[in-house]
Amino acid sequence: MELKTLTEAERLDWARLARTENVGPITFLQLIERYGSAGAALAALPDLARQAGRASPLRTPSRAALEAEATRLHGLGGRFLAICEPDYPVSLRAISDPPQVVSLLGDARLLERRAVAMVGARNASANGKRLARALASDLGAAGFAVVSGFARGIDAAAHAGALAQGTVAALAGGIDVIYPPENAGLYGEIKEKGLLVAESPLGTEPRASHFPRRNRVISGLSLGVVVIEAAERSGSLITARRALDQGREVFAVPGSPLDPRAKGCNQLLRQGATLVETAEDVLSVLTPMAKLGESHRPAPAPVPPKASDSEVSTGRARVLDLLGPNPVAVDELVRQCQLSAAIVLAVLLEAELAGRLERHPGNQVALRYHSD
């Protein structure tokens, strides 16, 4: 992907495309590569979805709606940032499913800092919150921005501990929605001294499905994730799993086996997480990684060749015939079809836009039935 600063009109097109029905992160990037711009991709969407059998039009936000949202965001002092822009954080761009457009409110320069995430229980103990504040303060003093999810408990304590040095809050809802309400004071402080980041449109009230998406942003912004107090089935462990999937380091604070809030952390330690008692336990692992990352920036990925419309039309049936309800690796489809990867990817893109395709972890796809 070519890095460039977008005009305001182009940025709104990126937001419209990112929020279009059935356009996930992978499909979004393929559309940009194929058509060169979000505006051209938006114009091509109806034909693409129709070619794969969709009868009804895709739901796409109107330009007027995005212009109104941008006006409200600017009025708050914020702005949109697209993944192709140079100041989009490198670490977040590198994950497999990055948000294509985010809203920012606060000091965007914090995105240039090396970062560490801290997450944990909402019903945290007094000692857990005290430790979170101390660790966050020490990590901030060492030059790291502290990222968390703005939840009550450990998240709020981590943000508070790092306020003086720099903290980033990844929100599950819209950037103008304060959730939980008791964090209203903290929201104002982060807006003034730190940075708020949100993927959802303005005005979006957080729902359960939003939190796993937010968790991938928390870990994606960071070199590693520190977990303090987490139950066996908790959002903090979801964040830790996403961190592992993204190649990040995972750290955990041990706790008493008699405390249910310690079971998740102790489980992570048994699975190989780095034990944390002080900030030095984190810094000893992340500081060398940060220095290595600063001196070894990844080269841009090569842009794959494009398939012509006639090639896609000829290969469409061959690709779709191999799909079923069980996930199959895209590489395996390419091998069995004996078609170029460009053709297979183009057919899969059409099928996803039509609502006929589901993507699964490990670059696998499956056919979705009972769609329109």
Short mmCIF file of C-alpha atoms in Angstrom, two decimals:
data_model
loop_
_atom_site.label_atom_id
_atom_site.label_comp_id
_atom_site.label_asym_id
_atom_site.label_seq_id
_atom_site.Cartn_x
_atom_site.Cartn_y
_atom_site.Cartn_z
CA MET A 1 0.00 0.00 0.00
CA GLU A 2 1.32 3.40 -0.99
CA LEU A 3 1.60 5.78 1.95
CA LYS A 4 0.18 9.24 1.28
CA THR A 5 -1.70 12.00 3.06
CA LEU A 6 -5.31 12.06 1.88
CA THR A 7 -7.42 15.08 1.14
CA GLU A 8 -10.49 15.52 3.34
CA ALA A 9 -12.72 14.30 0.48
CA GLU A 10 -10.57 11.19 -0.01
CA ARG A 11 -10.60 10.52 3.74
CA LEU A 12 -14.40 10.57 3.74
CA ASP A 13 -14.43 8.08 0.84
CA TRP A 14 -12.16 5.79 2.84
CA ALA A 15 -14.54 5.99 5.80
CA ARG A 16 -17.56 5.29 3.58
CA LEU A 17 -15.88 2.26 2.03
CA ALA A 18 -14.67 0.94 5.40
CA ARG A 19 -18.22 1.11 6.77
CA THR A 20 -19.89 -0.47 3.75
CA GLU A 21 -21.76 -3.71 4.34
CA ASN A 22 -19.61 -6.85 3.82
CA VAL A 23 -16.39 -4.85 3.37
CA GLY A 24 -13.95 -6.27 5.89
CA PRO A 25 -10.29 -5.26 6.32
CA ILE A 26 -8.97 -7.77 3.76
CA THR A 27 -11.61 -6.94 1.17
CA PHE A 28 -11.04 -3.21 1.74
CA LEU A 29 -7.34 -3.43 0.95
CA GLN A 30 -7.99 -5.61 -2.10
CA LEU A 31 -10.46 -3.05 -3.40
CA ILE A 32 -7.95 -0.23 -2.96
CA GLU A 33 -5.24 -2.25 -4.74
CA ARG A 34 -7.59 -3.15 -7.58
CA TYR A 35 -9.18 0.26 -8.16
CA GLY A 36 -6.55 2.66 -6.88
CA SER A 37 -8.81 4.78 -4.70
CA ALA A 38 -11.73 4.44 -2.32
CA GLY A 39 -13.88 6.58 -4.59
CA ALA A 40 -13.33 4.29 -7.58
CA ALA A 41 -13.95 1.22 -5.40
CA LEU A 42 -17.25 2.66 -4.16
CA ALA A 43 -18.35 3.19 -7.76
CA ALA A 44 -17.47 -0.42 -8.64
CA LEU A 45 -19.18 -2.07 -5.67
CA PRO A 46 -22.68 -2.53 -7.16
CA ASP A 47 -21.38 -4.41 -10.21
CA LEU A 48 -18.99 -6.52 -8.15
CA ALA A 49 -21.69 -7.66 -5.74
CA ARG A 50 -24.16 -8.29 -8.59
CA GLN A 51 -21.63 -10.45 -10.46
CA ALA A 52 -21.45 -12.75 -7.44
CA GLY A 53 -25.23 -13.09 -7.24
CA ARG A 54 -26.38 -10.37 -4.84
CA ALA A 55 -29.75 -8.89 -5.70
CA SER A 56 -30.10 -6.04 -3.20
CA PRO A 57 -27.69 -3.08 -3.09
CA LEU A 58 -24.96 -2.94 -0.47
CA ARG A 59 -25.62 -0.61 2.44
CA THR A 60 -23.11 2.26 2.21
CA PRO A 61 -23.13 5.43 4.34
CA SER A 62 -23.92 8.52 2.30
CA ARG A 63 -21.35 11.23 1.70
CA ALA A 64 -23.65 13.69 3.46
CA ALA A 65 -23.65 11.48 6.58
CA LEU A 66 -19.85 11.31 6.64
CA GLU A 67 -19.52 15.05 6.03
CA ALA A 68 -21.82 15.71 8.98
CA GLU A 69 -19.83 13.31 11.16
CA ALA A 70 -16.53 14.91 10.14
CA THR A 71 -17.93 18.32 11.04
CA ARG A 72 -18.94 17.06 14.50
CA LEU A 73 -15.56 15.40 14.98
CA HIS A 74 -13.66 18.55 14.00
CA GLY A 75 -15.87 20.52 16.36
CA LEU A 76 -14.68 18.28 19.21
CA GLY A 77 -11.09 18.92 18.17
CA GLY A 78 -10.61 15.51 16.54
CA ARG A 79 -10.00 14.12 13.07
CA PHE A 80 -10.12 10.97 10.95
CA LEU A 81 -6.94 9.06 10.13
CA ALA A 82 -6.73 6.45 7.34
CA ILE A 83 -4.40 3.46 7.28
CA CYS A 84 -2.56 4.72 4.19
CA GLU A 85 -1.49 7.96 5.86
CA PRO A 86 2.10 8.33 7.11
CA ASP A 87 1.13 9.10 10.72
CA TYR A 88 -1.01 5.95 11.07
CA PRO A 89 0.83 3.81 13.66
CA VAL A 90 3.17 1.30 12.03
CA SER A 91 2.46 -1.43 14.59
CA LEU A 92 -1.30 -1.27 14.05
CA ARG A 93 -0.94 -1.23 10.26
CA ALA A 94 1.04 -4.48 10.51
CA ILE A 95 -1.74 -6.64 12.03
CA SER A 96 -3.87 -8.87 9.81
CA ASP A 97 -7.13 -6.96 10.35
CA PRO A 98 -6.29 -3.30 11.07
CA PRO A 99 -9.01 -0.65 11.20
CA GLN A 100 -8.98 1.21 7.90
CA VAL A 101 -10.07 4.53 9.39
CA VAL A 102 -9.98 5.66 13.02
CA SER A 103 -11.14 8.77 14.85
CA LEU A 104 -8.54 10.57 16.98
CA LEU A 105 -9.08 13.05 19.79
CA GLY A 106 -6.14 14.43 21.74
CA ASP A 107 -2.39 14.33 21.17
CA ALA A 108 -1.86 12.24 18.01
CA ARG A 109 1.93 12.48 18.48
CA LEU A 110 1.56 9.66 21.04
CA LEU A 111 1.05 7.27 18.12
CA GLU A 112 4.72 7.79 17.25
CA ARG A 113 5.84 6.54 20.66
CA ARG A 114 6.71 2.94 21.43
CA ALA A 115 3.79 1.57 23.45
CA VAL A 116 2.85 -1.10 25.96
CA ALA A 117 -0.72 -2.16 26.76
CA MET A 118 -2.10 -2.80 30.23
CA VAL A 119 -5.43 -4.58 30.77
CA GLY A 120 -7.19 -6.40 33.57
CA ALA A 121 -10.28 -6.95 35.68
CA ARG A 122 -13.09 -4.43 35.86
CA ASN A 123 -13.80 -5.51 39.45
CA ALA A 124 -10.15 -5.07 40.35
CA SER A 125 -8.85 -5.22 43.90
CA ALA A 126 -7.39 -2.16 45.61
CA ASN A 127 -3.91 -3.72 45.39
CA GLY A 128 -4.40 -4.53 41.71
CA LYS A 129 -5.33 -0.95 40.88
CA ARG A 130 -2.44 0.41 42.94
CA LEU A 131 -0.01 -1.86 41.09
CA ALA A 132 -1.49 -0.85 37.72
CA ARG A 133 -1.02 2.85 38.48
CA ALA A 134 2.57 2.29 39.64
CA LEU A 135 3.54 0.12 36.66
CA ALA A 136 1.95 2.56 34.22
CA SER A 137 3.79 5.49 35.77
CA ASP A 138 7.12 3.68 35.68
CA LEU A 139 6.65 2.47 32.09
CA GLY A 140 5.68 5.99 31.06
CA ALA A 141 8.76 7.41 32.75
CA ALA A 142 10.83 4.95 30.68
CA GLY A 143 9.44 6.46 27.46
CA PHE A 144 6.54 4.12 26.68
CA ALA A 145 3.01 5.28 25.93
CA VAL A 146 0.58 3.17 27.97
CA VAL A 147 -2.41 1.84 26.01
CA SER A 148 -5.59 0.49 27.57
CA GLY A 149 -9.30 0.09 26.92
CA PHE A 150 -10.87 2.76 29.16
CA ALA A 151 -12.83 0.20 31.19
CA ARG A 152 -13.35 0.55 34.92
CA GLY A 153 -10.85 -1.15 37.22
CA ILE A 154 -7.36 -1.95 35.92
CA ASP A 155 -7.78 -0.03 32.64
CA ALA A 156 -8.77 3.19 34.38
CA ALA A 157 -5.94 2.83 36.91
CA ALA A 158 -3.39 2.30 34.11
CA HIS A 159 -4.60 5.40 32.25
CA ALA A 160 -4.48 7.46 35.44
CA GLY A 161 -0.96 6.26 36.26
CA ALA A 162 0.37 7.21 32.82
CA LEU A 163 -1.45 10.51 32.32
CA ALA A 164 1.60 12.65 33.03
CA GLN A 165 3.81 10.73 30.57
CA GLY A 166 1.30 9.74 27.87
CA THR A 167 -1.62 7.33 27.64
CA VAL A 168 -3.79 6.11 24.74
CA ALA A 169 -7.38 4.94 25.29
CA ALA A 170 -8.91 2.63 22.68
CA LEU A 171 -12.70 2.99 22.86
CA ALA A 172 -15.28 0.36 21.95
CA GLY A 173 -17.93 2.88 20.91
CA GLY A 174 -17.82 6.26 19.23
CA ILE A 175 -15.09 8.65 20.29
CA ASP A 176 -17.72 11.01 21.72
CA VAL A 177 -19.40 8.33 23.87
CA ILE A 178 -18.13 8.07 27.45
CA TYR A 179 -18.46 4.48 28.64
CA PRO A 180 -18.52 3.67 31.47
CA PRO A 181 -20.11 6.96 32.61
CA GLU A 182 -18.08 7.05 35.84
CA ASN A 183 -14.95 7.60 33.74
CA ALA A 184 -16.17 11.01 32.56
CA GLY A 185 -13.47 12.85 34.49
CA LEU A 186 -10.78 10.52 33.17
CA TYR A 187 -12.10 11.01 29.62
CA GLY A 188 -11.59 14.76 29.93
CA GLU A 189 -8.07 14.31 31.28
CA ILE A 190 -7.07 11.92 28.49
CA LYS A 191 -8.55 14.29 25.89
CA GLU A 192 -6.36 17.08 27.27
CA LYS A 193 -3.16 15.15 28.06
CA GLY A 194 -3.36 11.86 26.15
CA LEU A 195 -5.13 10.39 23.11
CA LEU A 196 -8.51 8.77 22.48
CA VAL A 197 -8.84 6.36 19.52
CA ALA A 198 -12.06 4.84 18.17
CA GLU A 199 -12.99 2.77 15.14
CA SER A 200 -16.78 3.07 15.50
CA PRO A 201 -18.71 6.03 14.09
CA LEU A 202 -19.49 8.97 16.35
CA GLY A 203 -22.48 8.38 18.59
CA THR A 204 -22.06 4.58 18.64
CA GLU A 205 -23.03 3.11 22.01
CA PRO A 206 -20.72 0.18 22.90
CA ARG A 207 -22.20 -3.29 22.48
CA ALA A 208 -20.74 -6.67 23.40
CA SER A 209 -19.60 -7.30 19.82
CA HIS A 210 -17.53 -4.10 19.81
CA PHE A 211 -15.17 -5.08 22.62
CA PRO A 212 -13.24 -7.89 20.85
CA ARG A 213 -12.64 -5.48 17.95
CA ARG A 214 -11.39 -2.85 20.38
CA ASN A 215 -9.12 -5.45 22.02
CA ARG A 216 -7.25 -6.09 18.77
CA VAL A 217 -6.55 -2.34 18.55
CA ILE A 218 -5.19 -2.28 22.12
CA SER A 219 -2.72 -5.07 21.40
CA GLY A 220 -2.07 -3.89 17.84
CA LEU A 221 -0.87 -0.49 19.03
CA SER A 222 1.59 -2.08 21.45
CA LEU A 223 4.80 -4.08 21.57
CA GLY A 224 3.39 -6.15 24.42
CA VAL A 225 0.41 -6.58 26.75
CA VAL A 226 0.58 -6.67 30.55
CA VAL A 227 -2.36 -8.45 32.23
CA ILE A 228 -3.17 -7.61 35.86
CA GLU A 229 -6.01 -9.60 37.46
CA ALA A 230 -8.11 -11.49 34.92
CA ALA A 231 -10.72 -14.20 35.35
CA GLU A 232 -10.51 -17.43 33.34
CA ARG A 233 -13.02 -16.16 30.77
CA SER A 234 -12.46 -12.46 30.39
CA GLY A 235 -11.89 -9.76 27.82
CA SER A 236 -8.35 -9.37 29.13
CA LEU A 237 -7.52 -12.91 28.03
CA ILE A 238 -9.06 -12.19 24.63
CA THR A 239 -6.66 -9.25 24.35
CA ALA A 240 -3.77 -11.51 25.37
CA ARG A 241 -4.74 -14.05 22.69
CA ARG A 242 -4.93 -11.32 20.07
CA ALA A 243 -1.50 -10.12 21.20
CA LEU A 244 -0.08 -13.61 20.64
CA ASP A 245 -1.76 -13.83 17.22
CA GLN A 246 -0.16 -10.49 16.33
CA GLY A 247 3.31 -11.59 17.48
CA ARG A 248 3.29 -9.36 20.57
CA GLU A 249 4.79 -10.18 23.96
CA VAL A 250 2.44 -11.18 26.79
CA PHE A 251 3.16 -10.40 30.45
CA ALA A 252 1.15 -11.37 33.52
CA VAL A 253 1.14 -10.47 37.21
CA PRO A 254 0.80 -13.61 39.38
CA GLY A 255 -1.88 -13.81 42.05
CA SER A 256 -3.30 -15.98 44.78
CA PRO A 257 -4.92 -19.22 43.58
CA LEU A 258 -7.74 -18.42 46.01
CA ASP A 259 -8.65 -15.24 44.07
CA PRO A 260 -10.79 -15.86 40.94
CA ARG A 261 -9.31 -12.65 39.48
CA ALA A 262 -5.89 -14.30 39.44
CA LYS A 263 -6.84 -17.47 37.56
CA GLY A 264 -6.47 -15.92 34.11
CA CYS A 265 -3.05 -14.43 34.85
CA ASN A 266 -1.78 -17.66 36.41
CA GLN A 267 -3.03 -19.54 33.35
CA LEU A 268 -1.09 -17.17 31.08
CA LEU A 269 2.05 -17.75 33.16
CA ARG A 270 1.69 -21.52 32.82
CA GLN A 271 1.43 -20.99 29.04
CA GLY A 272 4.69 -19.04 28.90
CA ALA A 273 3.83 -15.41 29.62
CA THR A 274 6.58 -13.34 31.25
CA LEU A 275 6.06 -12.91 34.99
CA VAL A 276 5.79 -9.28 36.09
CA GLU A 277 6.42 -7.83 39.53
CA THR A 278 7.96 -4.48 38.56
CA ALA A 279 8.23 -2.33 35.44
CA GLU A 280 11.79 -3.60 34.95
CA ASP A 281 10.38 -7.07 34.13
CA VAL A 282 8.58 -5.48 31.17
CA LEU A 283 11.33 -3.10 30.14
CA SER A 284 13.97 -5.84 30.05
CA VAL A 285 11.98 -7.55 27.28
CA LEU A 286 10.49 -4.62 25.36
CA THR A 287 13.32 -2.09 25.32
CA PRO A 288 15.60 -4.23 23.09
CA MET A 289 12.62 -4.99 20.84
CA ALA A 290 11.80 -1.30 20.50
CA LYS A 291 15.37 -0.43 19.53
CA LEU A 292 15.45 -3.26 16.98
CA GLY A 293 12.15 -2.11 15.50
CA GLU A 294 13.38 1.47 15.13
CA SER A 295 16.42 0.35 13.15
CA HIS A 296 14.67 -2.28 11.00
CA ARG A 297 11.58 -0.78 9.42
CA PRO A 298 9.79 -3.36 7.24
CA ALA A 299 9.91 -2.83 3.50
CA PRO A 300 6.56 -2.17 1.80
CA ALA A 301 4.84 -5.35 0.62
CA PRO A 302 4.84 -5.78 -3.16
CA VAL A 303 1.52 -5.06 -4.86
CA PRO A 304 0.15 -8.29 -6.40
CA PRO A 305 -0.72 -8.34 -10.11
CA LYS A 306 -4.32 -7.56 -11.03
CA ALA A 307 -6.69 -9.93 -12.77
CA SER A 308 -8.65 -8.70 -15.77
CA ASP A 309 -12.45 -8.78 -15.81
CA SER A 310 -12.43 -11.51 -18.45
CA GLU A 311 -10.07 -13.68 -16.37
CA VAL A 312 -12.29 -13.28 -13.31
CA SER A 313 -15.41 -14.11 -15.32
CA THR A 314 -13.81 -17.26 -16.73
CA GLY A 315 -12.50 -18.48 -13.36
CA ARG A 316 -15.49 -17.55 -11.17
CA ALA A 317 -17.35 -20.86 -11.38
CA ARG A 318 -14.17 -22.90 -10.87
CA VAL A 319 -13.38 -21.09 -7.62
CA LEU A 320 -16.93 -21.06 -6.22
CA ASP A 321 -17.44 -24.77 -6.97
CA LEU A 322 -14.58 -25.60 -4.59
CA LEU A 323 -16.09 -23.66 -1.70
CA GLY A 324 -18.34 -25.19 0.93
CA PRO A 325 -19.44 -24.66 4.53
CA ASN A 326 -16.11 -25.91 5.91
CA PRO A 327 -13.21 -23.43 5.88
CA VAL A 328 -10.46 -23.98 3.33
CA ALA A 329 -7.13 -22.15 3.03
CA VAL A 330 -6.94 -19.62 0.21
CA ASP A 331 -3.57 -21.08 -0.81
CA GLU A 332 -5.26 -24.47 -1.21
CA LEU A 333 -7.93 -22.93 -3.43
CA VAL A 334 -5.24 -21.42 -5.63
CA ARG A 335 -3.50 -24.80 -5.90
CA GLN A 336 -6.65 -26.77 -6.76
CA CYS A 337 -8.07 -24.19 -9.15
CA GLN A 338 -4.80 -23.93 -11.04
CA LEU A 339 -5.56 -20.26 -11.49
CA SER A 340 -3.47 -17.27 -10.53
CA ALA A 341 -3.78 -15.94 -6.99
CA ALA A 342 -5.02 -12.64 -8.44
CA ILE A 343 -8.02 -14.35 -10.07
CA VAL A 344 -8.91 -16.36 -6.97
CA LEU A 345 -8.66 -13.30 -4.73
CA ALA A 346 -10.86 -11.29 -7.08
CA VAL A 347 -13.56 -14.00 -7.07
CA LEU A 348 -13.43 -14.23 -3.28
CA LEU A 349 -13.72 -10.45 -3.05
CA GLU A 350 -16.90 -10.50 -5.15
CA ALA A 351 -18.35 -13.34 -3.08
CA GLU A 352 -17.68 -11.53 0.19
CA LEU A 353 -19.31 -8.36 -1.09
CA ALA A 354 -22.35 -10.42 -2.10
CA GLY A 355 -22.58 -11.82 1.43
CA ARG A 356 -21.77 -15.34 0.27
CA LEU A 357 -18.33 -15.70 1.88
CA GLU A 358 -17.08 -15.92 5.46
CA ARG A 359 -13.43 -15.37 6.36
CA HIS A 360 -11.85 -17.44 9.12
CA PRO A 361 -8.53 -17.24 11.01
CA GLY A 362 -5.47 -18.56 9.20
CA ASN A 363 -6.45 -17.05 5.82
CA GLN A 364 -9.30 -19.54 5.40
CA VAL A 365 -12.66 -18.98 3.74
CA ALA A 366 -16.01 -20.77 3.64
CA LEU A 367 -19.26 -20.39 1.76
CA ARG A 368 -22.11 -18.76 3.66
CA TYR A 369 -25.57 -20.05 2.85
CA HIS A 370 -29.00 -18.41 3.25
CA SER A 371 -27.74 -14.94 2.28
CA ASP A 372 -29.51 -12.66 -0.13
#
